[in-house]
PDB file of C-alpha atoms in Angstrom:
ATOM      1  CA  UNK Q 205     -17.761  10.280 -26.810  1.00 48.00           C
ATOM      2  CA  UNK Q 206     -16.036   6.860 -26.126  1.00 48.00           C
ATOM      3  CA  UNK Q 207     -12.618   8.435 -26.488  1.00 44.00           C
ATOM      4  CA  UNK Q 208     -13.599  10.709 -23.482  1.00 41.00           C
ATOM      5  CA  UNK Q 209     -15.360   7.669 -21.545  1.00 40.00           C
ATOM      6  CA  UNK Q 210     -12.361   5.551 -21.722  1.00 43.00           C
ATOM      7  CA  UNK Q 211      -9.730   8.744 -21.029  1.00 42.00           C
ATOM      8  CA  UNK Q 212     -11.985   9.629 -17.731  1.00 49.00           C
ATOM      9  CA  UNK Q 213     -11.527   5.821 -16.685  1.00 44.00           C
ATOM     10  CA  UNK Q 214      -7.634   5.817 -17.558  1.00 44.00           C
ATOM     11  CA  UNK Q 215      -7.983   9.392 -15.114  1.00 43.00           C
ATOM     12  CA  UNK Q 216     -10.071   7.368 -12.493  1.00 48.00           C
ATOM     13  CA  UNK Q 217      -7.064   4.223 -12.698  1.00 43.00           C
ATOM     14  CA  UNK Q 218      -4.105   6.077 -12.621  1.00 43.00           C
ATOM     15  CA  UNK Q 219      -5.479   8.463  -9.506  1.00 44.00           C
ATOM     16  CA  UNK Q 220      -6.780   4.906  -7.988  1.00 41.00           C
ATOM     17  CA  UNK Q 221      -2.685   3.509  -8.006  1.00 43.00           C
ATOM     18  CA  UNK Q 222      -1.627   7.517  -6.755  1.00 43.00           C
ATOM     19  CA  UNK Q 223      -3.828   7.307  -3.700  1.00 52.00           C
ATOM     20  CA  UNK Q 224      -3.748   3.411  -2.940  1.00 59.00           C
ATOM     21  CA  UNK Q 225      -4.785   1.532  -0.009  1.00 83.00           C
ATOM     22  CA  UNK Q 226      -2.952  -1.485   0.990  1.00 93.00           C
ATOM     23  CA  UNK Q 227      -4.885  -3.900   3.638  1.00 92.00           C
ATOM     24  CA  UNK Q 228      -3.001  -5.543   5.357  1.00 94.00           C
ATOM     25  CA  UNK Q 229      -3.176  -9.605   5.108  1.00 95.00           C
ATOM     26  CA  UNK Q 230      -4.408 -10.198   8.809  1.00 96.00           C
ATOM     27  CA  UNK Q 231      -6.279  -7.078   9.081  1.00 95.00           C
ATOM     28  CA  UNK Q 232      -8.435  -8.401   6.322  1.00 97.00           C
ATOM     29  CA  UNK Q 233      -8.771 -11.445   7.746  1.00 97.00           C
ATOM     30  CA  UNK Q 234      -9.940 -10.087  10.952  1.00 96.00           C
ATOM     31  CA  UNK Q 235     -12.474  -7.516   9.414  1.00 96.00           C
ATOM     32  CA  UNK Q 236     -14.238 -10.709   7.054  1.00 97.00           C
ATOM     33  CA  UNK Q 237     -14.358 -12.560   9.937  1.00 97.00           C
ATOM     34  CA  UNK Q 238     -15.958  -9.558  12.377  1.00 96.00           C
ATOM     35  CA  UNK Q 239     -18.712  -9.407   9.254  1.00 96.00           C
ATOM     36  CA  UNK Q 240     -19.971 -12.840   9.023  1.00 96.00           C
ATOM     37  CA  UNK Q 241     -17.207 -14.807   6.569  1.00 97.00           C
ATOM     38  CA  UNK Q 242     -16.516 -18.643   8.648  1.00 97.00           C
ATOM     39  CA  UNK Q 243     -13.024 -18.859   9.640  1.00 97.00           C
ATOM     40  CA  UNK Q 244     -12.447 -22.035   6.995  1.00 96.00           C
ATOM     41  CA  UNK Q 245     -13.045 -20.015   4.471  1.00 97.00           C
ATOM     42  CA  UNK Q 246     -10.504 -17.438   5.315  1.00 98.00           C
ATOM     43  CA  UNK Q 247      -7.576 -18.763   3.308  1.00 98.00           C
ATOM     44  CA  UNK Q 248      -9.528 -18.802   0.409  1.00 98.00           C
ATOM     45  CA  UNK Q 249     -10.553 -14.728   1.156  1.00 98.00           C
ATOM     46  CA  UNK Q 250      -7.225 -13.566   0.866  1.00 98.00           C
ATOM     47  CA  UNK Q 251      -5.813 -16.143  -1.615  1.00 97.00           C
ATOM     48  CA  UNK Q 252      -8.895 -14.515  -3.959  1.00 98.00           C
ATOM     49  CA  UNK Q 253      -7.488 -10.702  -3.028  1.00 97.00           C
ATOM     50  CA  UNK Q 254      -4.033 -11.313  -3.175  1.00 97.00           C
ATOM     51  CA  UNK Q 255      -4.871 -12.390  -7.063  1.00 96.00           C
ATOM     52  CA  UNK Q 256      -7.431 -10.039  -7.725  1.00 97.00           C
ATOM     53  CA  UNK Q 257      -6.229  -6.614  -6.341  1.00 97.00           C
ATOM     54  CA  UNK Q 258      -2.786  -7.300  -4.162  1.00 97.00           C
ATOM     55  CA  UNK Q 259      -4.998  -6.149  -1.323  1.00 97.00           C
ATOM     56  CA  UNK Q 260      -5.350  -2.491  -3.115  1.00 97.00           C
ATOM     57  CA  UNK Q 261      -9.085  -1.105  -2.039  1.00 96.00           C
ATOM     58  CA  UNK Q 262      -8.508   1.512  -4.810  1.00 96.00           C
ATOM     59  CA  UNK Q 263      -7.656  -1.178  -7.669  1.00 97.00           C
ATOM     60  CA  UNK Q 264      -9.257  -0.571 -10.974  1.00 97.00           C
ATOM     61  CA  UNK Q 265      -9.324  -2.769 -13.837  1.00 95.00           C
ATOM     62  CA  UNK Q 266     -10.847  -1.041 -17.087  1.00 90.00           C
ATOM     63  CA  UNK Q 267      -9.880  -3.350 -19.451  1.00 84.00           C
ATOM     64  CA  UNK Q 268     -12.264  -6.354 -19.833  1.00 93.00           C
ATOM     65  CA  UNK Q 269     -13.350  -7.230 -23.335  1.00 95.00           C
ATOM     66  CA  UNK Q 270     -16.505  -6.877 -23.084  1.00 94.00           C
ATOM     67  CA  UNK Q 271     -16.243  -3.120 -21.375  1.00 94.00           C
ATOM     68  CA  UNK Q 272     -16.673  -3.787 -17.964  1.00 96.00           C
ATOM     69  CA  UNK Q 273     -14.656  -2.467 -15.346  1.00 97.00           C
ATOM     70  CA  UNK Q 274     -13.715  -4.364 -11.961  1.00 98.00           C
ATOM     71  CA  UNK Q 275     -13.796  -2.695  -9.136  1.00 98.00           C
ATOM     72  CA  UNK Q 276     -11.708  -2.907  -5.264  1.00 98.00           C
ATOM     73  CA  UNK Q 277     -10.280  -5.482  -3.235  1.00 97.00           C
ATOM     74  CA  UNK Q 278     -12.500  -8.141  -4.682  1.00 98.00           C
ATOM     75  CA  UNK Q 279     -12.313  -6.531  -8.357  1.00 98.00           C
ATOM     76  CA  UNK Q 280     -15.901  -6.755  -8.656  1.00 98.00           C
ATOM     77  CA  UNK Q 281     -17.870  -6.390 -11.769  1.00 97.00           C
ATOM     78  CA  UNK Q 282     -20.071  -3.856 -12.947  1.00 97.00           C
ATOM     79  CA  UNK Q 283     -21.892  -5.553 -15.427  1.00 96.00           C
ATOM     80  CA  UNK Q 284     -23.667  -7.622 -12.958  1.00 97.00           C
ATOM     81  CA  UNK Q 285     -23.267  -6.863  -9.608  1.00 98.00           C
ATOM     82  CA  UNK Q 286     -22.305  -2.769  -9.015  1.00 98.00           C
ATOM     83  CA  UNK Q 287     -24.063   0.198 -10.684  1.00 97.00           C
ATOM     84  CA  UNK Q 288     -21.594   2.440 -12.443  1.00 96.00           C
ATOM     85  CA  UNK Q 289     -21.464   6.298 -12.427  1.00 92.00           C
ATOM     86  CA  UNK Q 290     -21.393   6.949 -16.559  1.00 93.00           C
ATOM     87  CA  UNK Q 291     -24.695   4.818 -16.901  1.00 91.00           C
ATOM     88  CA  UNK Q 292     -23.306   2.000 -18.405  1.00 92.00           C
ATOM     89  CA  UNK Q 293     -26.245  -0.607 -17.959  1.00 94.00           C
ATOM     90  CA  UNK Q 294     -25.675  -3.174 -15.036  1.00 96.00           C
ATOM     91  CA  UNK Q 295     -27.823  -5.516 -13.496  1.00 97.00           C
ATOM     92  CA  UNK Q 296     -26.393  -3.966 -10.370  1.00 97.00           C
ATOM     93  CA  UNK Q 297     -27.309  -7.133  -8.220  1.00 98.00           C
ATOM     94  CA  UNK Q 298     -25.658  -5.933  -4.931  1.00 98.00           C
ATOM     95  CA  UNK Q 299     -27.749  -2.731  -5.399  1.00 98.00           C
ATOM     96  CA  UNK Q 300     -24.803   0.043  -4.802  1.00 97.00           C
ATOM     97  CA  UNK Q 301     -22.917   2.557  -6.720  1.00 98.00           C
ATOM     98  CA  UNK Q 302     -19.495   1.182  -7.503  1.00 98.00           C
ATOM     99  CA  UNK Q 303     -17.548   4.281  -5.977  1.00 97.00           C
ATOM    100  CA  UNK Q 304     -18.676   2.622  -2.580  1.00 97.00           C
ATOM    101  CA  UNK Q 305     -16.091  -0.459  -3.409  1.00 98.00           C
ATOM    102  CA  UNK Q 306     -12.884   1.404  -3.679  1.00 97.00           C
ATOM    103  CA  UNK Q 307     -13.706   2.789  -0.093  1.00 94.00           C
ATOM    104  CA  UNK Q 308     -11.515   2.363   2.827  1.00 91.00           C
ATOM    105  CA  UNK Q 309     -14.531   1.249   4.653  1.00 93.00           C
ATOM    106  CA  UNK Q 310     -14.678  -2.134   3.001  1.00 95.00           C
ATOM    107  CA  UNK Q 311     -17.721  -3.185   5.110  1.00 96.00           C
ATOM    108  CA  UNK Q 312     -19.460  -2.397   1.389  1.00 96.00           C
ATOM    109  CA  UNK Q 313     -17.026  -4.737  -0.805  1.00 97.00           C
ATOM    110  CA  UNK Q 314     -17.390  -7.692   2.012  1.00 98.00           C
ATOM    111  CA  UNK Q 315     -21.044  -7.642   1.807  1.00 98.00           C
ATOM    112  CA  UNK Q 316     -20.882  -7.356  -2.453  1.00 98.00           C
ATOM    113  CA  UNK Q 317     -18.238 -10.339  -1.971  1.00 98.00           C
ATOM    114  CA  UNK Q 318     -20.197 -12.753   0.399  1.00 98.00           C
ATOM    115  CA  UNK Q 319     -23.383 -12.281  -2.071  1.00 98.00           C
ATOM    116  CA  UNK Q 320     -21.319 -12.804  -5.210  1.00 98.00           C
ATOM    117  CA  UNK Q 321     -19.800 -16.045  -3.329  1.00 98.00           C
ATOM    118  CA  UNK Q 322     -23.694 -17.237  -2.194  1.00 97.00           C
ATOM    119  CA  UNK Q 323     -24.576 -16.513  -5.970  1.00 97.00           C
ATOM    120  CA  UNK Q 324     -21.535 -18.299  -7.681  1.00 97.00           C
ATOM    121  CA  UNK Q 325     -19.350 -19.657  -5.013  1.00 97.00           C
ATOM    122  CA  UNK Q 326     -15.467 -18.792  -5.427  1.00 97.00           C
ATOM    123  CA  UNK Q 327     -15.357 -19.648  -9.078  1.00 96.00           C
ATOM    124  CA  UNK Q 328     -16.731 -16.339 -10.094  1.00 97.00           C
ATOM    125  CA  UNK Q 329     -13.521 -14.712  -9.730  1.00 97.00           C
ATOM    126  CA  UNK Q 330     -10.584 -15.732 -12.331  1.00 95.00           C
ATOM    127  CA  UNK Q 331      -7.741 -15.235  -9.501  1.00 96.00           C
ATOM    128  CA  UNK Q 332      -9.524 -17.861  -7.230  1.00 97.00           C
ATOM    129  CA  UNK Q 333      -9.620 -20.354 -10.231  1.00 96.00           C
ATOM    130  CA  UNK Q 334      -5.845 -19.606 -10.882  1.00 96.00           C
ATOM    131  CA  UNK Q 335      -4.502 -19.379  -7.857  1.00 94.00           C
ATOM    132  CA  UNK Q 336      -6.246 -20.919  -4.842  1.00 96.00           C
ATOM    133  CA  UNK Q 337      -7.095 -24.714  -5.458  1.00 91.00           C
ATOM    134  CA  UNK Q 338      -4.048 -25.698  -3.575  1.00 90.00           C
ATOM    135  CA  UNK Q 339      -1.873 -24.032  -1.047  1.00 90.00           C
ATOM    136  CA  UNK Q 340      -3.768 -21.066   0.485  1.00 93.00           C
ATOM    137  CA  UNK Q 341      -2.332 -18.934   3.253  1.00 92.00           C
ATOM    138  CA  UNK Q 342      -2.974 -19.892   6.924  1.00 95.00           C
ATOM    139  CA  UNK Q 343      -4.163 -17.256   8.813  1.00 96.00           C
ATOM    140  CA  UNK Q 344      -4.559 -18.531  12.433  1.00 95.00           C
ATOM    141  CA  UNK Q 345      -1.252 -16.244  13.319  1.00 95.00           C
ATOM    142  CA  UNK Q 346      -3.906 -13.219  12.730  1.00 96.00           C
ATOM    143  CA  UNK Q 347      -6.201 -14.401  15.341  1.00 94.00           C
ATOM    144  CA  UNK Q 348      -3.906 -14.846  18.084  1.00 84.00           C
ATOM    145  CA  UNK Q 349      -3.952 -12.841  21.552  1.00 71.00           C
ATOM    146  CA  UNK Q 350      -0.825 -11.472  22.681  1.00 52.00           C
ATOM    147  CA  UNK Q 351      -0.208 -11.740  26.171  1.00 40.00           C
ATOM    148  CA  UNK Q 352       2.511  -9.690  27.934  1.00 38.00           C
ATOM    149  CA  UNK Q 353       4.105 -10.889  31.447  1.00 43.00           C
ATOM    150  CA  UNK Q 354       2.579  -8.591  34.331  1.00 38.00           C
ATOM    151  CA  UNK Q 355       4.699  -8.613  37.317  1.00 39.00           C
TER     152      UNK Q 355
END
């Protein structure tokens, strides 16, 4: 039975990389800022998805000792904070199925994420630890109005 658990999860990965979703870098930034995340903490939003997933909404990652999988843009866990489909047990404290995370409507991971941050702050994800105590990426180029000459 775990044999077919863990070949319907390498299934699930591989058709998550075939049918990938790339966001892009400012569009990101723009969408966490349209649902509620402050503009300082921006840089450290996409320093923590660049790690994480490489800004894949599909991204899977079945392969955490203790048999939890990560799930989206935010690789979030479902031991603790999604409930997943096969009925592993999950405390499922963001109360959604974690399907709804590899969405292209990542109003669902944002919302997971901000609680998660509340919860833990930015040290609950590994790639934030890693990567994002220094140099983080600016993003005030996203947020800037283009004006063309009328005349």
């Amino acid at each position: 039975m775990k044999v077919l658990w863990l070949l319907g999860l390498l299934v699930s990965w591989l058709s998550s990389l075939a049918s990938a979703r790339q966001v892009g870098r400012c569009s990101l930034a723009r969408q966490l800022y349209r649902y509620g995340v402050p503009y300082g903490e921006l840089p450290d939003w996409l320093c923590l998805v660049e790690g994480e997933s490489s800004f894949n909404s599909r991204a899977i990652n079945p392969s955490n000792v203790d048999g939890s999988v990560d799930w989206g843009l935010f690789q979030i866990n479902d031991r603790y904070w999604c409930k997943p489909a096969d009925g592993r047990p999950s405390t499922d404290l963001c109360r959604l199925p974690c399907r709804l995370l590899l969405s292209d409507d990542i109003r669902y991971s944002i919302a997971c994420a901000k609680y998660i941050r509340r919860q833990q702050g930015f040290s609950a994800w590994v790639a934030w630890n890693n990567r994002c105590q220094g140099i983080k990426p600016n993003v005030n180029h996203c947020f800037r109005r283009r004006y063309r000459n009328s005349g």
